[in-house]
CSV table of C-alpha atoms in Angstrom, one decimal:
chain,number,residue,atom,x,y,z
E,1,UNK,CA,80.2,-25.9,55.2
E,2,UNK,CA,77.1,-26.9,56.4
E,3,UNK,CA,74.6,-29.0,54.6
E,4,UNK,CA,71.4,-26.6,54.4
E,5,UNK,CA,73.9,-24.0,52.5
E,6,UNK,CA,75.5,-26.0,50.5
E,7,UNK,CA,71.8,-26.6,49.2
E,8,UNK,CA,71.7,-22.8,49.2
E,9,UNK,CA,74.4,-22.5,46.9
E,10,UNK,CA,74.1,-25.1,44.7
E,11,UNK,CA,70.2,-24.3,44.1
E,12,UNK,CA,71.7,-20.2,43.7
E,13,UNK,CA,73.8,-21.3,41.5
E,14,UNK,CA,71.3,-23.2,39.5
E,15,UNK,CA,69.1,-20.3,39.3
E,16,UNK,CA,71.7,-17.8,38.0
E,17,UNK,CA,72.9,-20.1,35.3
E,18,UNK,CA,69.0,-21.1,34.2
E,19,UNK,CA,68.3,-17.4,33.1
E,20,UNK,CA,70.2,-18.5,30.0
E,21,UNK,CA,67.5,-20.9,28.5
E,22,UNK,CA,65.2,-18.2,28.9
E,23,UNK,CA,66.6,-15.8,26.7
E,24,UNK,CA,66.2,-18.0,24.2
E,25,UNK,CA,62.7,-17.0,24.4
E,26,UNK,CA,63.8,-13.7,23.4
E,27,UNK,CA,65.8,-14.8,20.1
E,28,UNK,CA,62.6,-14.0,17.9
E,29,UNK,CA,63.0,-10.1,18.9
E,30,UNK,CA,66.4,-10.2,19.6
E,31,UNK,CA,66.9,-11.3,15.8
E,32,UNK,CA,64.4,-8.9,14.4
E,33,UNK,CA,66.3,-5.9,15.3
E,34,UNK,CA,68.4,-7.1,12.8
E,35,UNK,CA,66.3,-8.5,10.2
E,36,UNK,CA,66.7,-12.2,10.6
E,37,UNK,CA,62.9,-14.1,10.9
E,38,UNK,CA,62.1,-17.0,12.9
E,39,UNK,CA,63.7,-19.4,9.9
E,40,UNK,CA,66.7,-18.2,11.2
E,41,UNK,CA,65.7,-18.6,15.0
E,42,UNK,CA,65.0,-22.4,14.5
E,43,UNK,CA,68.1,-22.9,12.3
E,44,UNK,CA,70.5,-21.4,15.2
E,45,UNK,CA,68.8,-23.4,17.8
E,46,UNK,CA,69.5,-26.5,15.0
E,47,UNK,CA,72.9,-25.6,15.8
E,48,UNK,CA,72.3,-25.4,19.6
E,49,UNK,CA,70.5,-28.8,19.7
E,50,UNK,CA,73.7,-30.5,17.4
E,51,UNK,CA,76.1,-28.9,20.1
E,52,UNK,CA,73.6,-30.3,22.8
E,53,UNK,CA,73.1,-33.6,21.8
E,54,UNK,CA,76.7,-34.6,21.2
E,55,UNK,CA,77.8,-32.9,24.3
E,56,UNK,CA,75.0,-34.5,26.6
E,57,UNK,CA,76.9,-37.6,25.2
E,58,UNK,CA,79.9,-37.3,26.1
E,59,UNK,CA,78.6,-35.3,30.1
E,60,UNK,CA,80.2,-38.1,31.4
E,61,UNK,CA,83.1,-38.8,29.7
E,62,UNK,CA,83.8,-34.9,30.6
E,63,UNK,CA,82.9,-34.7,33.9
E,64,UNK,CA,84.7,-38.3,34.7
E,65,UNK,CA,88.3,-36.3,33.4
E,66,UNK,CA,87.6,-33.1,35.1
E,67,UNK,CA,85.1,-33.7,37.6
E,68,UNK,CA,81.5,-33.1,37.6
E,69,UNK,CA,81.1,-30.0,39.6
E,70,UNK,CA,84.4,-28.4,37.3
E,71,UNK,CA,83.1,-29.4,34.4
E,72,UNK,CA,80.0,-27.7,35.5
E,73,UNK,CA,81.9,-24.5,36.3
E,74,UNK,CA,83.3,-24.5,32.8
E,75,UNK,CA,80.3,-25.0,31.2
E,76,UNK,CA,78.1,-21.8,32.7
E,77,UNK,CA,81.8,-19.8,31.4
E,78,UNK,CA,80.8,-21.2,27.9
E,79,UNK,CA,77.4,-20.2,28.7
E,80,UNK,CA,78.2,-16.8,29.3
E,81,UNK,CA,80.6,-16.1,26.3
E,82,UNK,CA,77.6,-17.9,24.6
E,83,UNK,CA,75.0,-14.8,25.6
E,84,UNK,CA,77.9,-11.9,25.3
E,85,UNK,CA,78.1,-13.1,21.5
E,86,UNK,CA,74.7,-12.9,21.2
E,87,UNK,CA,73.9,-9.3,22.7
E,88,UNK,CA,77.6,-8.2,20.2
E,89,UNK,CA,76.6,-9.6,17.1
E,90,UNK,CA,73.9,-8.2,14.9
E,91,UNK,CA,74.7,-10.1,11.6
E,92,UNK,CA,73.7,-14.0,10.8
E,93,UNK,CA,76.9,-15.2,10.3
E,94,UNK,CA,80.0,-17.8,12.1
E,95,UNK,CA,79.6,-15.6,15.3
E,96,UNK,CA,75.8,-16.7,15.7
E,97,UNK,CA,76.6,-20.3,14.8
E,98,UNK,CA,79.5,-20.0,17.5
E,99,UNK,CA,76.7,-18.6,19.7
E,100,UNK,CA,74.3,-21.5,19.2
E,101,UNK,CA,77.2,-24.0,19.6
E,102,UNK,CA,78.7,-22.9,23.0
E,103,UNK,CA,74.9,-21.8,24.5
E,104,UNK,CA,74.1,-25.5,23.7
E,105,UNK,CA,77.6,-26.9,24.9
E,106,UNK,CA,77.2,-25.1,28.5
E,107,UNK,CA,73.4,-25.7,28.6
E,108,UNK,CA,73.3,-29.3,27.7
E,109,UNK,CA,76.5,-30.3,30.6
E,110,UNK,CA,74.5,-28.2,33.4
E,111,UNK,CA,71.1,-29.9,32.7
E,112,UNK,CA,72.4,-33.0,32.5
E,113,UNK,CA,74.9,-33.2,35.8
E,114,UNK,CA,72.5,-30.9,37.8
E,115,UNK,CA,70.4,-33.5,38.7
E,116,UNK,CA,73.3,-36.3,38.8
E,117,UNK,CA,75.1,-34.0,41.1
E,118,UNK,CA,71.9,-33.8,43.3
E,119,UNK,CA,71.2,-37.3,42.8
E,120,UNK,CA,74.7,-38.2,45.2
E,121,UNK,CA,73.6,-35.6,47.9
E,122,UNK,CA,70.0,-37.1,48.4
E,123,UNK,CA,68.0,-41.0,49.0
E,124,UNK,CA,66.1,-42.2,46.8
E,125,UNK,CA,63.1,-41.3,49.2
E,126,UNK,CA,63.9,-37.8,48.8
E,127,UNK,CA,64.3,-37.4,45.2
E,128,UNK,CA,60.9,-36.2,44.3
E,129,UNK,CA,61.0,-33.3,46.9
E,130,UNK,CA,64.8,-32.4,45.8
E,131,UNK,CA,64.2,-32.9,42.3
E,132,UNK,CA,61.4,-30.6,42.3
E,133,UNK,CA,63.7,-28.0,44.3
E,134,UNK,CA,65.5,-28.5,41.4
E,135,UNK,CA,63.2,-28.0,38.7
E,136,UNK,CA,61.9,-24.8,40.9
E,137,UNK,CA,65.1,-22.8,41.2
E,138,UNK,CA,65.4,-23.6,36.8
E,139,UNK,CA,61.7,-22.5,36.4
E,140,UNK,CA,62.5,-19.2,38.0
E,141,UNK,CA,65.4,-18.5,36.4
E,142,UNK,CA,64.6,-19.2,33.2
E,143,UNK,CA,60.7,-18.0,34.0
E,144,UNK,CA,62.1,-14.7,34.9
E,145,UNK,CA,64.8,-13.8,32.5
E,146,UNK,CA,62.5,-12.6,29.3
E,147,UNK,CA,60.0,-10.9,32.5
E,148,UNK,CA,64.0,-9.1,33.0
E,149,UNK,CA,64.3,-8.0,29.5
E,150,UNK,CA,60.9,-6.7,29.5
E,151,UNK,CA,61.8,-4.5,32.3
E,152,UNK,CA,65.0,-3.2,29.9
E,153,UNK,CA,63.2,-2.7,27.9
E,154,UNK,CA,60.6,-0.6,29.5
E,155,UNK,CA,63.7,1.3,31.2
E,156,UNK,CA,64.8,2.8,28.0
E,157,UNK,CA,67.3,-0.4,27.4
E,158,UNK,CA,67.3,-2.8,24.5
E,159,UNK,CA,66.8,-6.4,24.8
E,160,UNK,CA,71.0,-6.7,24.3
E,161,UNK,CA,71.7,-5.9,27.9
E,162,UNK,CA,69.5,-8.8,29.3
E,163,UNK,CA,72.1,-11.2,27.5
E,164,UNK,CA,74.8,-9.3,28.8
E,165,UNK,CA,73.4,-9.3,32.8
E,166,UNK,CA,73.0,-12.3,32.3
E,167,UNK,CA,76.1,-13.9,31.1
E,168,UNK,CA,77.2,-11.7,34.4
E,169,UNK,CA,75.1,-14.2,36.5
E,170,UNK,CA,76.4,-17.2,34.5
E,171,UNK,CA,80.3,-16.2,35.8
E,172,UNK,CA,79.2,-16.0,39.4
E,173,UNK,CA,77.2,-19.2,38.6
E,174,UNK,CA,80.4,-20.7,37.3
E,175,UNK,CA,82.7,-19.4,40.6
E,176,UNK,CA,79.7,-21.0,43.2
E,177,UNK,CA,80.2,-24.5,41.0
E,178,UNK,CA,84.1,-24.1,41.7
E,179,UNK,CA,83.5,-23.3,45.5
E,180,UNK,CA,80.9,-26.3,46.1
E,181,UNK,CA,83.5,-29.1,44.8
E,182,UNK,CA,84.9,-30.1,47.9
E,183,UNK,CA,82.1,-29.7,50.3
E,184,UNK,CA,79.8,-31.7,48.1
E,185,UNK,CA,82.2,-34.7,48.2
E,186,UNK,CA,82.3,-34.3,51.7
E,187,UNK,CA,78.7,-34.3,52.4
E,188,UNK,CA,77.5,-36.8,49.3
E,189,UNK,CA,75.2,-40.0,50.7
E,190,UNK,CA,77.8,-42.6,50.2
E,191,UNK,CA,81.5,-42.5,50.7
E,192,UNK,CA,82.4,-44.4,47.8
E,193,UNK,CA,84.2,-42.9,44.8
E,194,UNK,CA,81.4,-41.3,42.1
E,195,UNK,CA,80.6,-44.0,39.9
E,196,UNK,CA,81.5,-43.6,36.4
E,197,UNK,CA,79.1,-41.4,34.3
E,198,UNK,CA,80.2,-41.8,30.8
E,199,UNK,CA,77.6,-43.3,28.3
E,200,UNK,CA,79.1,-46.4,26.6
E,201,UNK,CA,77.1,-49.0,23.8
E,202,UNK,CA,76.5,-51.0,27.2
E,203,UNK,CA,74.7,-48.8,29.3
E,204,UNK,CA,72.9,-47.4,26.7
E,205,UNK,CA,71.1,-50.5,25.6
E,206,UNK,CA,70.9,-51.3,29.2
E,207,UNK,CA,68.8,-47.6,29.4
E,208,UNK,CA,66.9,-48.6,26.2
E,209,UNK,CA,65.7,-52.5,27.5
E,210,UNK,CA,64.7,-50.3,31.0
E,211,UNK,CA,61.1,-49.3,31.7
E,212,UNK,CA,62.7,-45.7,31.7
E,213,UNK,CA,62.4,-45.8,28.0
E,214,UNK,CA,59.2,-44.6,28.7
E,215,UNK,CA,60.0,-41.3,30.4
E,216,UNK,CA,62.7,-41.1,28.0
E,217,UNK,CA,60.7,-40.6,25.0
E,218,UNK,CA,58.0,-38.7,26.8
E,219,UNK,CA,60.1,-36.1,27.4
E,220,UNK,CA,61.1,-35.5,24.2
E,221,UNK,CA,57.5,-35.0,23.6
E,222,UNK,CA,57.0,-32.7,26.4
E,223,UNK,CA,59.7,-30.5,25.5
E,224,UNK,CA,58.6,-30.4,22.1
E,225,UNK,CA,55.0,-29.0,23.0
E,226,UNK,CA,57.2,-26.7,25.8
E,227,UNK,CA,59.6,-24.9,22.9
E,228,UNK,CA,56.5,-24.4,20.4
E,229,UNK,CA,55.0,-22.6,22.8
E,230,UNK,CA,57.3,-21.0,24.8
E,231,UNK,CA,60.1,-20.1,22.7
E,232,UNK,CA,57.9,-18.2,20.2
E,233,UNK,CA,55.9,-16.5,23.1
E,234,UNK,CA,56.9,-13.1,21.7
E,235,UNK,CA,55.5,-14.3,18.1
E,236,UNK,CA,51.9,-15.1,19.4
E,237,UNK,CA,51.9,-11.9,21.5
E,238,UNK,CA,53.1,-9.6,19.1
E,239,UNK,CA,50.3,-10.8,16.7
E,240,UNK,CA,47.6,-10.9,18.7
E,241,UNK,CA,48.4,-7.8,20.4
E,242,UNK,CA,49.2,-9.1,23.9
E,243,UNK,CA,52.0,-8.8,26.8
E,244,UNK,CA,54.3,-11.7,26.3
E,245,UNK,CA,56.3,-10.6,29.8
E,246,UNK,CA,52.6,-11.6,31.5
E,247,UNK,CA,52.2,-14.5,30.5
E,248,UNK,CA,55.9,-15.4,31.1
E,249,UNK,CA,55.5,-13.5,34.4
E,250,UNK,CA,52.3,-15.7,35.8
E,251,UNK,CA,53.5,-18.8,33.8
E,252,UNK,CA,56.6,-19.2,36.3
E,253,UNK,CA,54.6,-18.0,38.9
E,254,UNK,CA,52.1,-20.7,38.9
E,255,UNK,CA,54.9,-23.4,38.6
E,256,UNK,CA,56.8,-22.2,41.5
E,257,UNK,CA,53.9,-21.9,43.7
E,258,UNK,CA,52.7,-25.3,42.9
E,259,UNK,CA,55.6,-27.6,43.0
E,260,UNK,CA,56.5,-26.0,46.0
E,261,UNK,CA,53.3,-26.6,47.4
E,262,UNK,CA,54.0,-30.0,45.8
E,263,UNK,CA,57.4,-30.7,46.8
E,264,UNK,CA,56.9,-33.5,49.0
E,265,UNK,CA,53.7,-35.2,46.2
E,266,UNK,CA,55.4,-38.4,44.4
E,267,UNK,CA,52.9,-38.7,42.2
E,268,UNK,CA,50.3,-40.4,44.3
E,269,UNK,CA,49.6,-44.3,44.5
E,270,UNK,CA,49.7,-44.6,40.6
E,271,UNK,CA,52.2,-41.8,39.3
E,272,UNK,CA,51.6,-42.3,35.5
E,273,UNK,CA,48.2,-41.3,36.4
E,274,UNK,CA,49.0,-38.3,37.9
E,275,UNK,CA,51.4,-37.6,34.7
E,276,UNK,CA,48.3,-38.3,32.6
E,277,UNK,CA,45.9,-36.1,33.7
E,278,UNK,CA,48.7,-33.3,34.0
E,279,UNK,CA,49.2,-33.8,30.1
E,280,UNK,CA,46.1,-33.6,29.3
E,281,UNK,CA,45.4,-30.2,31.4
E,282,UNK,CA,48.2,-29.0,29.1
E,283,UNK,CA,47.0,-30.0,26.1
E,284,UNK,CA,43.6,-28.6,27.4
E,285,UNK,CA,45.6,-24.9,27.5
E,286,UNK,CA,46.8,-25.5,23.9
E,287,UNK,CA,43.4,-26.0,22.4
E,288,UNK,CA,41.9,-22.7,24.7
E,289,UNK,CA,45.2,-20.9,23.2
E,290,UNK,CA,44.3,-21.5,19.9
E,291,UNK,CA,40.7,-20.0,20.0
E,292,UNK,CA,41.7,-17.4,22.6
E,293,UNK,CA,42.3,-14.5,20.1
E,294,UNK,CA,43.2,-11.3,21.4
E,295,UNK,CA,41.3,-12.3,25.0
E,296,UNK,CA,43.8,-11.5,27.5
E,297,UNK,CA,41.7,-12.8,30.3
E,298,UNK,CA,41.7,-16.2,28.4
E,299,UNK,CA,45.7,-15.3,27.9
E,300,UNK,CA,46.0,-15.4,31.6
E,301,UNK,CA,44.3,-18.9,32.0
E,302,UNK,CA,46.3,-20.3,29.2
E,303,UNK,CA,49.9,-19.2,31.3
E,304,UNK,CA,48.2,-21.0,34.4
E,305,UNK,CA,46.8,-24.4,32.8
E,306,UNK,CA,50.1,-24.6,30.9
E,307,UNK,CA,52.3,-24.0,33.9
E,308,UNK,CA,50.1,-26.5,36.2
E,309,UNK,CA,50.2,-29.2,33.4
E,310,UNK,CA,53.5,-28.9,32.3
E,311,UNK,CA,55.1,-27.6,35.4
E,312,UNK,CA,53.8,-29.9,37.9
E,313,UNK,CA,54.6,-33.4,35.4
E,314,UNK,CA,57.8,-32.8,34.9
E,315,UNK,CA,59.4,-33.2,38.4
E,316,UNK,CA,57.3,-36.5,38.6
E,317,UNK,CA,58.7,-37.7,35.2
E,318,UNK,CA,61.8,-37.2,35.7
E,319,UNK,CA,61.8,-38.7,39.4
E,320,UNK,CA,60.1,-42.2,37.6
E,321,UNK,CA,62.7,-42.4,34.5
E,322,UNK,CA,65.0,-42.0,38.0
E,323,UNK,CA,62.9,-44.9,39.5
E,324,UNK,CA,62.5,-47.0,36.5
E,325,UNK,CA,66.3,-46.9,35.8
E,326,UNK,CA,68.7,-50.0,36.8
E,327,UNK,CA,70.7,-48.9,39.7
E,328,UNK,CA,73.8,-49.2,38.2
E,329,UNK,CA,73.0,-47.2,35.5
E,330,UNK,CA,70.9,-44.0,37.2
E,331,UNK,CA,73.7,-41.3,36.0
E,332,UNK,CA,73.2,-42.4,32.1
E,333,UNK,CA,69.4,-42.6,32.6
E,334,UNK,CA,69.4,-39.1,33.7
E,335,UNK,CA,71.8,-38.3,31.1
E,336,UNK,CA,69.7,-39.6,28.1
E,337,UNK,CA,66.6,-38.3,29.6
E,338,UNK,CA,68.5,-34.6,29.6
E,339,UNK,CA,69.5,-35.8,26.3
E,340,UNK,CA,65.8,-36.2,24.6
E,341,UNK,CA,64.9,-32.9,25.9
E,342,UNK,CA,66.8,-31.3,24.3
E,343,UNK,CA,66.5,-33.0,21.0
E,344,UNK,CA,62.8,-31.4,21.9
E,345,UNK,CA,63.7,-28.2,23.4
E,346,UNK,CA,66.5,-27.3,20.5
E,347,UNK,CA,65.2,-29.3,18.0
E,348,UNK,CA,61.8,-28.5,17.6
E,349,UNK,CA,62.1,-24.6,16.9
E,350,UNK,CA,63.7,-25.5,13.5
E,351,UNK,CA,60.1,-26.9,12.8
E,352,UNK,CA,58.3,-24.4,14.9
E,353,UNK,CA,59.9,-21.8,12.8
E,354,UNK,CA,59.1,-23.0,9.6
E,355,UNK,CA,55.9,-23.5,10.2
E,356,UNK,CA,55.5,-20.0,11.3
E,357,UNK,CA,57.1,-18.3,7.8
E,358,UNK,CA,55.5,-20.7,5.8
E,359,UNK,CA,51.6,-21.5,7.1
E,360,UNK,CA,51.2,-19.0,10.3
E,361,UNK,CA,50.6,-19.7,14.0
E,362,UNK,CA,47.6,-21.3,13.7
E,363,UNK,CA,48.4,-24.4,12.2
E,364,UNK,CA,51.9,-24.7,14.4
E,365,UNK,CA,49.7,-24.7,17.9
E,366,UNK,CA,47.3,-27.5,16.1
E,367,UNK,CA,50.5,-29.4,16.0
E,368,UNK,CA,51.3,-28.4,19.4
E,369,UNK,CA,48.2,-29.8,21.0
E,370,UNK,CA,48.1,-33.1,19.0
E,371,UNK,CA,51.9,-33.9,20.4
E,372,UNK,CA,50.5,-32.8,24.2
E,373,UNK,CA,47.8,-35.6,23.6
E,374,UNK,CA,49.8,-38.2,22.1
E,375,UNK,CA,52.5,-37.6,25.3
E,376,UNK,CA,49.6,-37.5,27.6
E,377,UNK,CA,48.1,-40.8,26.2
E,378,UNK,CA,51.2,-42.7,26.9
E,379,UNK,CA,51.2,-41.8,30.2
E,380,UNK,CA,48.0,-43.2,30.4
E,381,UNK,CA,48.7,-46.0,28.9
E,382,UNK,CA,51.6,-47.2,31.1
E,383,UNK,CA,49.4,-46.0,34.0
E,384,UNK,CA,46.8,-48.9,33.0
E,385,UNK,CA,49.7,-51.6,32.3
């Protein structure tokens, strides 16, 4: 197999699996049709971001045993039984908990060894481009998949057969994993046997006394300010009277666009900088967000700013906590960095969705914006150590 399609594989397979993460934008209808509010959407993604965490954990201990790109097959199969249960079920019960648990199970072992896997197949000189690739084919398939369910929907369909297309993808996604085992072996960097990924007591404090701490934390942030308002998208349309599948539509637009336009940018002389003012574009969409109303023009410049702050930092973050990390211990940076995400990502809509039963939207997207400036400040700060 040749090296430009193993890339096209493994990025195809990427993209078929990342459409999973995106219905999770879709939970909030999804679980209306049977009379569960967005306490309960938070609570289930709780139980995602437990499954997550543990299992970002123990990535390498799994993918050590098995092997990573196997363990990454297995993981888009949980992902898919994951997305069946939730298009069956239309009860709160065990089977949504078992939902949460396996969605967050799959999700949490292909973010994490995506990038590790990539991480053999490129130099360090080329991570930024790559990583961005990356961070492209998951923007569009998790950018795309509630646009998908819009069309359903608009096609006489319920939003239940988006989960069940999907989980389709997620099997495919699971055989290309399988197929690209050998051939990535054969055409990784370095000959020598895969170091070992686990995360011991060790490398952990060896991550923690790094200056990818940083990075680390930031993205917990991050992905915090990316769940509150992404993941209740359909909320703050549906009150204001606006098209959630636009802004979702020109949101991954604008991000795909930019960081391919960006793929080969590494931030610039001073990349904390660069993070910086990214961060605070962001915020910037928050605040116009908040006083927007029912303006859909103004809707339309929030998807953009948001997509071109958030968007375009996160390839760069995630390259530094790469650059910042000890040599020896790049797998468990990345790890732990996959890890605080989705402590943000999962973790965050149980407060999100509080918030939302118990004060409204409006005081949830102050929160939002104060977290954007406190993550954008740190990157300034580091950027003026």
């Amino acid at each position: 197999m040749s090296r430009g399609f193993l890339f096209f594989l493994f990025f195809t397979a990427i993209f078929l699996q990342a459409g999973a993460y995106g219905l999770t934008f879709m939970l909030p209808r999804l679980f209306d049709s049977f009379g569960a509010d967005e306490k309960i959407v938070g609570g289930m993604l709780f139980a995602t971001t437990i499954s997550t965490v543990v299992t970002v954990y123990f990535s390498g201990h799994l993918s050590d045993y098995f092997g990573r790109l196997r363990t990454l097959s297995g993981a888009c199969i949980a992902i898919a039984a994951s997305l069946f249960l939730y298009g069956y079920l239309d009860t709160v019960g065990v089977g949504l908990v078992t939902a949460s648990l396996l969605l967050g199970f799959g999700w949490g072992l292909t973010y994490s060894l995506g990038p590790v896997v990539l991480s053999r197949l490129v130099s360090a000189d080329a991570r930024v481009r790559y990583f961005t690739l990356l961070s492209v084919f998951v923007m569009a398939g998790f950018g795309l998949s509630p646009v998908l369910a819009s069309v359903l929907e608009g096609a006489g369909f319920s939003v239940r057969h988006a989960f069940y297309v999907t989980a389709a993808l997620c099997v495919i996604s699971a055989f290309l994993f399988l197929v690209l085992d050998l051939p990535i072996k054969a055409h990784a960097i370095s000959p020598r046997a895969e170091a070992p990924s686990r995360i011991t007591l060790a490398s952990l404090s060896g991550v923690m006394a790094s200056r990818s701490l940083l990075p680390i934390l930031m993205i917990c942030l991050g992905a915090s300010v990316f769940a509150g308002m992404i993941n209740f998208q359909t909320v703050f349309a549906d009150a204001r009277g606006l098209n959630y599948a636009s802004f979702f539509l020109l949101y991954t637009v604008t991000v795909v666009i930019f960081r391919l336009i960006l793929a080969r940018f590494k931030g610039g002389n001073n990349p904390y900088r660069t993070i910086a003012l990214l961060l605070y574009v962001m915020c910037f969409s928050v605040v116009i967000f908040i006083f927007s109303g029912t303006s859909f023009p103004l809707y339309m410049v929030v998807a953009v700013l948001f997509g071109i702050g958030y968007g375009i930092s996160y390839p760069i973050l995630v390259t530094m906590a790469a650059n910042d990390a000890d040599e020896s211990l790049g797998a468990q940076t990345l790890q732990l960095f996959a890890l605080t995400y989705f402590i943000g990502i999962f973790g965050f809509p149980l407060i999100a969705g509080w918030m939302i039963v118990e004060f409204g939207t409006w005081p949830l997207l102050v929160f939002i914006a104060v977290l954007a400036l406190i993550e954008a400040t740190l990157a300034l700060r580091r950027s003026l150590a």
